[in-house]
Every structure is written in C-alpha cells, then in structure tokens.
PDB file of C-alpha atoms and ligand atoms in Angstrom:
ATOM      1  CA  UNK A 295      91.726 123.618  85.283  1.00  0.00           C
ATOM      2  CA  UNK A 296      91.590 121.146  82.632  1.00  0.00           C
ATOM      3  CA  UNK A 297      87.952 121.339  82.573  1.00  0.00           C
ATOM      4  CA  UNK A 298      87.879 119.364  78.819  1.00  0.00           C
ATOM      5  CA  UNK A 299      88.784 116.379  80.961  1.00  0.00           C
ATOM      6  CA  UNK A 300      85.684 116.265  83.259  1.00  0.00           C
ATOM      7  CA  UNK A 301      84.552 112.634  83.373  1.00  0.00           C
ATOM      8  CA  UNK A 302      87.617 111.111  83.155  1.00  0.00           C
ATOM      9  CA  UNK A 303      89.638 110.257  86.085  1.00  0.00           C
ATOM     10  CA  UNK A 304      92.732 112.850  85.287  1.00  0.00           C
ATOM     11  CA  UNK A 305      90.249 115.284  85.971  1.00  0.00           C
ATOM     12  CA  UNK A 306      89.674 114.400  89.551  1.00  0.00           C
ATOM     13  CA  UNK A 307      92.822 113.552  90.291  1.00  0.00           C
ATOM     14  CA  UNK A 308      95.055 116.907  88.938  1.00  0.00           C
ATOM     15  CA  UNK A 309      91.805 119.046  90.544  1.00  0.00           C
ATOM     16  CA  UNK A 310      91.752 117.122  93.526  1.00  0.00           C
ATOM     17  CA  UNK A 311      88.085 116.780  93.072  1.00  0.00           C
ATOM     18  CA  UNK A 312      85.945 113.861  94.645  1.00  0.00           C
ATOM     19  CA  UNK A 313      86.196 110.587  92.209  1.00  0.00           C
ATOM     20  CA  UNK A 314      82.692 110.203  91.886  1.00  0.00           C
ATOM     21  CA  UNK A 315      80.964 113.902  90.975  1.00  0.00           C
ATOM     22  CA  UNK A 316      84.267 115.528  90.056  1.00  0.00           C
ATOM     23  CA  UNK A 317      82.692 118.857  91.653  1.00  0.00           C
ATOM     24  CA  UNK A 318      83.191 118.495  95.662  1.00  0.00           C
ATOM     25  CA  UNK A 319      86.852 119.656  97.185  1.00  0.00           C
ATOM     26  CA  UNK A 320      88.906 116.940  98.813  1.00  0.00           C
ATOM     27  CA  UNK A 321      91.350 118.637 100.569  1.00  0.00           C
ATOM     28  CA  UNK A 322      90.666 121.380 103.110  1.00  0.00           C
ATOM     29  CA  UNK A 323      93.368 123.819 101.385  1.00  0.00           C
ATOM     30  CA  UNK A 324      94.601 123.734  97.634  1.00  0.00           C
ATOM     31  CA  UNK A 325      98.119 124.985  98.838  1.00  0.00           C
ATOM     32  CA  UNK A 326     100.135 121.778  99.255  1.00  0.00           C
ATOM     33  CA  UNK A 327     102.651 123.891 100.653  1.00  0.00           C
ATOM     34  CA  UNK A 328     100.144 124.849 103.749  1.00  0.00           C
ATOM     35  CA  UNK A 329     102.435 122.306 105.816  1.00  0.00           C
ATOM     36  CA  UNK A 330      99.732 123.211 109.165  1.00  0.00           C
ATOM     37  CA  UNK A 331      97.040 121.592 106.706  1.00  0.00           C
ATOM     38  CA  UNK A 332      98.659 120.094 103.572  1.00  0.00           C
ATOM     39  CA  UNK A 333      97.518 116.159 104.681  1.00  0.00           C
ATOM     40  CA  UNK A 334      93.850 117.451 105.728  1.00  0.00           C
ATOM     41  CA  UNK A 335      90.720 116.528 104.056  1.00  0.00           C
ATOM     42  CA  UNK A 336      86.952 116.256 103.972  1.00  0.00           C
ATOM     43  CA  UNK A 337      85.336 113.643 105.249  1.00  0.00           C
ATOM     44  CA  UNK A 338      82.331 113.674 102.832  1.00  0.00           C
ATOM     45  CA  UNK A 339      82.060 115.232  99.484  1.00  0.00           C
ATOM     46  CA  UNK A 340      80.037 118.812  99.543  1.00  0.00           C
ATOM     47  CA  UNK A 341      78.070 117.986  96.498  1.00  0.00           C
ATOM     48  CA  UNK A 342      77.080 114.019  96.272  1.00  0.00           C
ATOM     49  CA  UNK A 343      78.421 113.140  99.969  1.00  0.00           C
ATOM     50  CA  UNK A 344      80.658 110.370  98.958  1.00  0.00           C
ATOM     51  CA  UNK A 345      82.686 109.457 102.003  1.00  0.00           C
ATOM     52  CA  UNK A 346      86.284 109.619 100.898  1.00  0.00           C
ATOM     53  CA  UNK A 347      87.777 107.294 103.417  1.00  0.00           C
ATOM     54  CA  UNK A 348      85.559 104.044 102.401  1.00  0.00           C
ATOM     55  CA  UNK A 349      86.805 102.137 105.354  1.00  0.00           C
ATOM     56  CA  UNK A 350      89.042 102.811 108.274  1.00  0.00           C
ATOM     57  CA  UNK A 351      92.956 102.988 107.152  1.00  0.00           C
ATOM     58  CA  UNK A 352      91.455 102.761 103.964  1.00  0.00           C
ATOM     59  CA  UNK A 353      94.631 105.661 102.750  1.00  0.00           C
ATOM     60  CA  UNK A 354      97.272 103.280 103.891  1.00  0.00           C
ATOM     61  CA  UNK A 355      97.651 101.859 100.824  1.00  0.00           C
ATOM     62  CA  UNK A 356      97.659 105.761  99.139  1.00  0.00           C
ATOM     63  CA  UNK A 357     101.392 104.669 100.345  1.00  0.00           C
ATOM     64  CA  UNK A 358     102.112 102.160  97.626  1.00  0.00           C
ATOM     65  CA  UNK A 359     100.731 105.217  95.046  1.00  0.00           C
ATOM     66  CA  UNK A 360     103.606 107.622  96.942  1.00  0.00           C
ATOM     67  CA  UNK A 361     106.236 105.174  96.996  1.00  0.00           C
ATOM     68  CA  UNK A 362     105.325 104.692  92.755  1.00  0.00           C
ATOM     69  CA  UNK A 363     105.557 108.619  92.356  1.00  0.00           C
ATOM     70  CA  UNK A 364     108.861 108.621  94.014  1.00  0.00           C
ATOM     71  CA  UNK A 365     110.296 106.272  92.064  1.00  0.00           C
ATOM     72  CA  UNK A 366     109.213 107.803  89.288  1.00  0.00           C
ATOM     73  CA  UNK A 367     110.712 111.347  90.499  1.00  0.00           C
ATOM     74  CA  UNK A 368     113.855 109.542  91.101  1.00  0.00           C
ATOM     75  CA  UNK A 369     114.186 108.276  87.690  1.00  0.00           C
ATOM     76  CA  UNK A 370     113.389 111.274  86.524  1.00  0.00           C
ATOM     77  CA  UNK A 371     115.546 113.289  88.064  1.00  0.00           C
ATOM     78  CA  UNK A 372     118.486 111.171  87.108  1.00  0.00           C
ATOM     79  CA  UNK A 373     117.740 110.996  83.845  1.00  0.00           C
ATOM     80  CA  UNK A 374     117.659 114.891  83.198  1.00  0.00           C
ATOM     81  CA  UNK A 375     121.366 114.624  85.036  1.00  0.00           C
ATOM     82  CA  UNK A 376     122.494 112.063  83.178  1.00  0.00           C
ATOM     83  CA  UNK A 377     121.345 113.906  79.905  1.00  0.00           C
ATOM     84  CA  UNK A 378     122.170 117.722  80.660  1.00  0.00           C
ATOM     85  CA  UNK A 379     125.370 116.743  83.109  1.00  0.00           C
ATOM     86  CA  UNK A 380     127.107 113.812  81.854  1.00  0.00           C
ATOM     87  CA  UNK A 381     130.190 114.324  84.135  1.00  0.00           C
ATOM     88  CA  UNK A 382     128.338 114.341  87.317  1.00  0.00           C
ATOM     89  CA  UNK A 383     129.315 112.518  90.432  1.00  0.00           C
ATOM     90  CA  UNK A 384     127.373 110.439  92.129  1.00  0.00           C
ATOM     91  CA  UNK A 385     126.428 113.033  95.102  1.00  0.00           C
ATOM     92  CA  UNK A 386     124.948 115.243  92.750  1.00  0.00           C
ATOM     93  CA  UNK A 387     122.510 112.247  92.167  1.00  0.00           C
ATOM     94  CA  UNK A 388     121.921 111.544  95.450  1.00  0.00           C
ATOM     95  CA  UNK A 389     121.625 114.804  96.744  1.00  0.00           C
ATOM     96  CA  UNK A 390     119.307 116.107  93.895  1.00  0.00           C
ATOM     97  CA  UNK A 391     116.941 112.921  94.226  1.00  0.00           C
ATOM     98  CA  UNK A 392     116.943 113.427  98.096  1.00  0.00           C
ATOM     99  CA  UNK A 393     115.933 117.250  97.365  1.00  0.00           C
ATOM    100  CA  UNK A 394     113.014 116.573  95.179  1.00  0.00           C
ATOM    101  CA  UNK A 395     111.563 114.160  97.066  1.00  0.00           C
ATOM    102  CA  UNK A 396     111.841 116.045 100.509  1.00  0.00           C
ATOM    103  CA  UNK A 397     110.375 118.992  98.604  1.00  0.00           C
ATOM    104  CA  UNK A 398     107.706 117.476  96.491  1.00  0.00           C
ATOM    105  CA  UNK A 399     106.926 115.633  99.892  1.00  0.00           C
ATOM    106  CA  UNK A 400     103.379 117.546 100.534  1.00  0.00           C
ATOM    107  CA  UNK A 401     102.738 117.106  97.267  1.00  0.00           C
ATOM    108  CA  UNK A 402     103.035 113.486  96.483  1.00  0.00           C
ATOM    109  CA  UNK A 403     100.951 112.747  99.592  1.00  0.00           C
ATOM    110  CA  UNK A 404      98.161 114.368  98.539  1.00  0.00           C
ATOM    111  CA  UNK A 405      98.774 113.367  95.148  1.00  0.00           C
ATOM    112  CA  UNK A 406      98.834 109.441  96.227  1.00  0.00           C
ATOM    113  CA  UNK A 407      95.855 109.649  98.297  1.00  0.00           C
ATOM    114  CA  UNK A 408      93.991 110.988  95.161  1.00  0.00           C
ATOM    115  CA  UNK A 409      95.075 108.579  92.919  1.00  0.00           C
ATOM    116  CA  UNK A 410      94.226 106.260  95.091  1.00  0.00           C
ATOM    117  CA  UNK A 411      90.569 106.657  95.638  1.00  0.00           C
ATOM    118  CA  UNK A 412      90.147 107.452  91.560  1.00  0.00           C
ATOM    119  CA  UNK A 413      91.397 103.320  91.486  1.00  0.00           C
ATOM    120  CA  UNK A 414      88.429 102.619  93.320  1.00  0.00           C
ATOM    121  CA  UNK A 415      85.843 105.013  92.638  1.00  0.00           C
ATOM    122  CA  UNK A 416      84.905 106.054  88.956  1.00  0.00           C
ATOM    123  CA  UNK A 417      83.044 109.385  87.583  1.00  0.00           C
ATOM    124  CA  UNK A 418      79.618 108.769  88.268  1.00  0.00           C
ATOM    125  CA  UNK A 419      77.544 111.715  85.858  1.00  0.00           C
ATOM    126  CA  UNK A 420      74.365 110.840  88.009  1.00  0.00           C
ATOM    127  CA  UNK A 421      75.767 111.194  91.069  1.00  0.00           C
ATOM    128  CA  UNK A 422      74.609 114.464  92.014  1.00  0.00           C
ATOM    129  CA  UNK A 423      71.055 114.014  90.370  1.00  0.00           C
ATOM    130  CA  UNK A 424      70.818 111.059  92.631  1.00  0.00           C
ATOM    131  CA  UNK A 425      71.563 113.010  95.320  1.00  0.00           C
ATOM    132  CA  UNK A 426      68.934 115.873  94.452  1.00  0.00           C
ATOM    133  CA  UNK A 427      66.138 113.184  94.368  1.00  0.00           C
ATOM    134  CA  UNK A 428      66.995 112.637  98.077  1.00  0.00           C
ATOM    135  CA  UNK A 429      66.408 115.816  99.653  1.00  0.00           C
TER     136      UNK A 429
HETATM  137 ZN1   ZN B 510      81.113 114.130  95.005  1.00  0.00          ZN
END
C-alpha cells in the first residue's frame, strides 16, 4: 500500500511497518479488529532487528498520540453533523462521538503506538545493509 511513500514516515506508519527499514511487520496481525490480538506486537523487527519498545513503558506515552486522534475523531464527527444535520440534538452528538471512538478503539491504539515510535525513529535506507554486514 502506498508504496510511492517508502522513506517517508507516512509510509511506516499507514503500513504499520518498523520506523527504521520500513520492511519488518509490527504488529502480530494486520486485522485491528482481531480483538484476541489487536494490541500485540513484535518485539524486534524481522528485517534490521530494531527493538520497537526502546525502553520499558516506553508506549505509555503512544497515549498522548490516542488521546490526539480522538480528539480529532470527535471534531470530526461533529463537524460532518453539524454540516449534513443542522437540526440535531445534542445526543445525536454525544452518542455518535461515543460510537466512533468505542469502535475505532483497536484501531487508534495501534495507530498511536505507530505514530509514536515514527517521532522517534526515522527511515534509515542503510539499515538493512548494515544489518547484512553483520551476519
Ligand atoms: Zn526494521
């Protein structure tokens, strides 16, 4: 998917690929909706063996990136009600906020945890011919 962007950190993080090769998996399944396995990942990428959890707790603060994205959702979402139904009460806000964020729940999380190694990490083109020198 979206293979023109390769290098750049959209890449990684709509491909949930590891932030520095862009070719290892970071989650164990790409169905978000796999709620047994949705928040699972790999330790170390398959290809360059970046460790994705640099330091322990180190996704805690993937929580500020969730709480962003549902803010962002909210607004959203009450924008496109405001716009296509002006007459709407104020339940209809808060009950169409409440079920986007419940539903885009698994999402979001893995979507935060993403963007949040991709702040610290960046696309590293010799990663993996680093890595081949090694072995
Ligand atoms: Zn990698």
């Amino acid at each position: 998917m979206l293979s023109n962007l390769k290098g750049k950190r959209l890449y990684s993080i709509l491909n949930s690929k590891c932030p520095r090769c862009h070719e290892g998996d970071f989650h164990l399944t790409n169905n978000p909706y796999d709620l047994k396995n949705f928040g699972k990942n790999h330790e170390k990428c398959s290809e360059c063996e970046y460790r994705f959890e640099k330091e322990p707790g180190f996704f805690y603060g993937a929580m500020y990136v969730s709480y962003g994205l549902a803010i962002a959702f909210s607004v959203a979402i009450g924008v496109a009600i405001l716009v296509l139904f002006p007459s709407a009460t104020y339940v209809v806000y808060i009950a169409a906020i409440l079920l986007v964020i419940v539903g885009t729940m698994p999402l979001t999380f893995r979507l935060s945890r993403v963007i949040w190694m991709n702040l610290f990490q960046h696309f590293d083109p010799k990663a993996l011919q680093n890595d081949q020198t090694k072995n």
